[in-house]
Amino acid sequence: MSKSYLEEYEAGYTPKLVMEEASRCLLCHDAPCSKACPAGTDPAKFIRSVRFRNFKGAAETVRINNVLGAICARVCPTERYCQQGCSRSGIDKPIDIGRIQRYITDFEDACKMKILEVKKPNGKRVAVVGSGPAGLATAGLLAQDGYKVEVYEKEAKAGGYLRYGIPEYRLPSAVVDREVKRIKDLGVEFKLGEKVEDLAKLQEEYDAVVVAVGHGAGKVLPIFAGKRFVKTAVNFLKDAKRKKGNLKLPDNVLVIGGGDVAMDTVTTLKLLGVKQVTDVVYETFEEFKASKKELQGAQEQGVSIIDGYVPVSLKGKTVKFEHRFIKNELKVKADLIILAVGQYTEAGLLGLDVNKAQEVEGVSGNLFVAGDIAKGEKTVVYAVRSAKETAYAVKKYLGGK
Ligand SMILES: Cc1cc2nc3c(=O)[nH]c(=O)nc-3n(C[C@H](O)[C@H](O)[C@H](O)COP(=O)(O)OP(=O)(O)OC[C@H]3O[C@@H](n4cnc5c(N)ncnc54)[C@H](O)[C@@H]3O)c2cc1C
Ligand code: SF4
């Protein structure tokens, strides 16, 4: 593939193509696509507006329902949500809802539309800890209702995994910048480079505090602990995004893991010119966790994927694996090993109770949680849903409507 790390993977629709795709929509009554969106973005309604060439109306539907609509348009695993139940699948294939939504939000941006409005200040102050999608969406929703919201973020830029995780070729930084600016324009204040260590102090200072610190740390399997040539996938992807792909990488890299984060890692490595990328995966192909689209992207890049093996020991830079079901050993030598075997939260460092599923339990009073550390699926659209639920709970607690 000739695309570079900095080029967007999938082309956006032209005006002609978006109309053609929207015209395939059956305009279903009680539409399954709208019921299936965790954030309530209402695809059936915005596609109907596109059919009538009312792009402003379409943008309003997206943005009012989903404060991070342009980001979800690009990264949402639509095949698991809105597109899964699409009635058009029975005829040929589902409507490409994500790409239609992307056209609409790009149009919204090109026309400099300002859709969201802010109510009069209500005198209440809310602190949000973490500026990933959950923190951004909670802040945006509360700001619209007249709350004074301040977001604390330990990194130099806002966005969480949108900024420092999802690769540039799938989610350009320029799109994240635009979405963050939309939240700022609602009056939200960002305190960047400020790591929160004392929640009790914030709880005293603000009327409510929302913690949205995510699952920021990559897991390390014990046999790899402390090795200089071993990195976690989230740290590798963060480096790649920060340095715009300018990384010094060896010719031969081994990745361990088979979820979407692993697929982002192997594809990024190939786009950055690594000759030999081998991915060894615990799951068999039948059990694969990664989305089909991401897996296909990795395969198109020429990544070698070996399924069904567990790493059991490390000697020098050679990892020995054993097959989960048959008596078979595999040895792979690599100059860099990247572990994509899951993430965990550091919310415990803030004194919060974290369960085995890496979710925070037992918060009360003026303390709330949102995003990956709350109950639910760990996706951007779920972070938006969680933000909606949390913003509602904060308003109820503070006596708002
Ligand atoms: C590589 C990768 C690719 C992904 N791809 C997709 C995808 O394509 N589609 C999809 O839907 N989902 C994807 N996900 C999952 C998605 O990114 C997460 O579910 C989502 O970002 C969770 O949002 P969040 O706001 O809860 O947490 P995060 O995005 O993790 O944000 C948490 C923020 O809190 C900050 N923070 C942490 N501790 C503190 C502190 N003490 N003080 C101040 N700030 C703090 C962090 O710096 C960070 O900015 C991906 C995840 C990864 C890692
Ligand atoms: S389910 Fe599919 S066909 Fe029906 S309204 Fe939604 S996008 Fe259109």
Short mmCIF file of C-alpha atoms in Angstrom, two decimals, residues 13 19-34 44 47 51 81-97 100:
data_model
loop_
_atom_site.label_atom_id
_atom_site.label_comp_id
_atom_site.label_asym_id
_atom_site.label_seq_id
_atom_site.Cartn_x
_atom_site.Cartn_y
_atom_site.Cartn_z
CA TYR A 13 -17.26 10.63 0.10
CA MET A 19 -26.09 11.03 -2.30
CA GLU A 20 -25.78 7.62 -3.96
CA GLU A 21 -25.13 5.93 -0.62
CA ALA A 22 -27.97 7.81 1.14
CA SER A 23 -30.34 6.88 -1.69
CA ARG A 24 -29.80 3.17 -0.91
CA CYS A 25 -31.30 3.78 2.57
CA LEU A 26 -34.78 2.30 2.98
CA LEU A 27 -35.87 5.12 5.36
CA CYS A 28 -37.08 2.49 7.81
CA HIS A 29 -39.82 3.22 10.30
CA ASP A 30 -38.55 2.54 13.84
CA ALA A 31 -35.08 2.21 12.28
CA PRO A 32 -32.78 -0.52 13.66
CA CYS A 33 -29.69 1.63 12.98
CA SER A 34 -30.92 4.41 15.27
CA ALA A 44 -31.99 7.20 10.23
CA ILE A 47 -29.62 10.06 6.43
CA ARG A 51 -31.74 12.37 1.04
CA TYR A 81 -23.56 -1.10 16.28
CA CYS A 82 -25.68 0.85 13.75
CA GLN A 83 -24.70 -1.10 10.64
CA GLN A 84 -25.18 -4.49 12.23
CA GLY A 85 -28.98 -4.34 12.16
CA CYS A 86 -29.29 -2.24 8.98
CA SER A 87 -32.30 -3.45 6.99
CA ARG A 88 -30.46 -2.92 3.71
CA SER A 89 -28.21 -5.90 4.57
CA GLY A 90 -31.09 -8.17 3.55
CA ILE A 91 -30.91 -6.79 -0.02
CA ASP A 92 -27.19 -6.34 -0.63
CA LYS A 93 -24.99 -4.70 2.05
CA PRO A 94 -25.54 -2.31 4.97
CA ILE A 95 -25.48 1.45 4.45
CA ASP A 96 -22.01 2.89 5.17
CA ILE A 97 -23.34 5.05 8.01
CA ILE A 100 -22.10 9.42 5.56
#
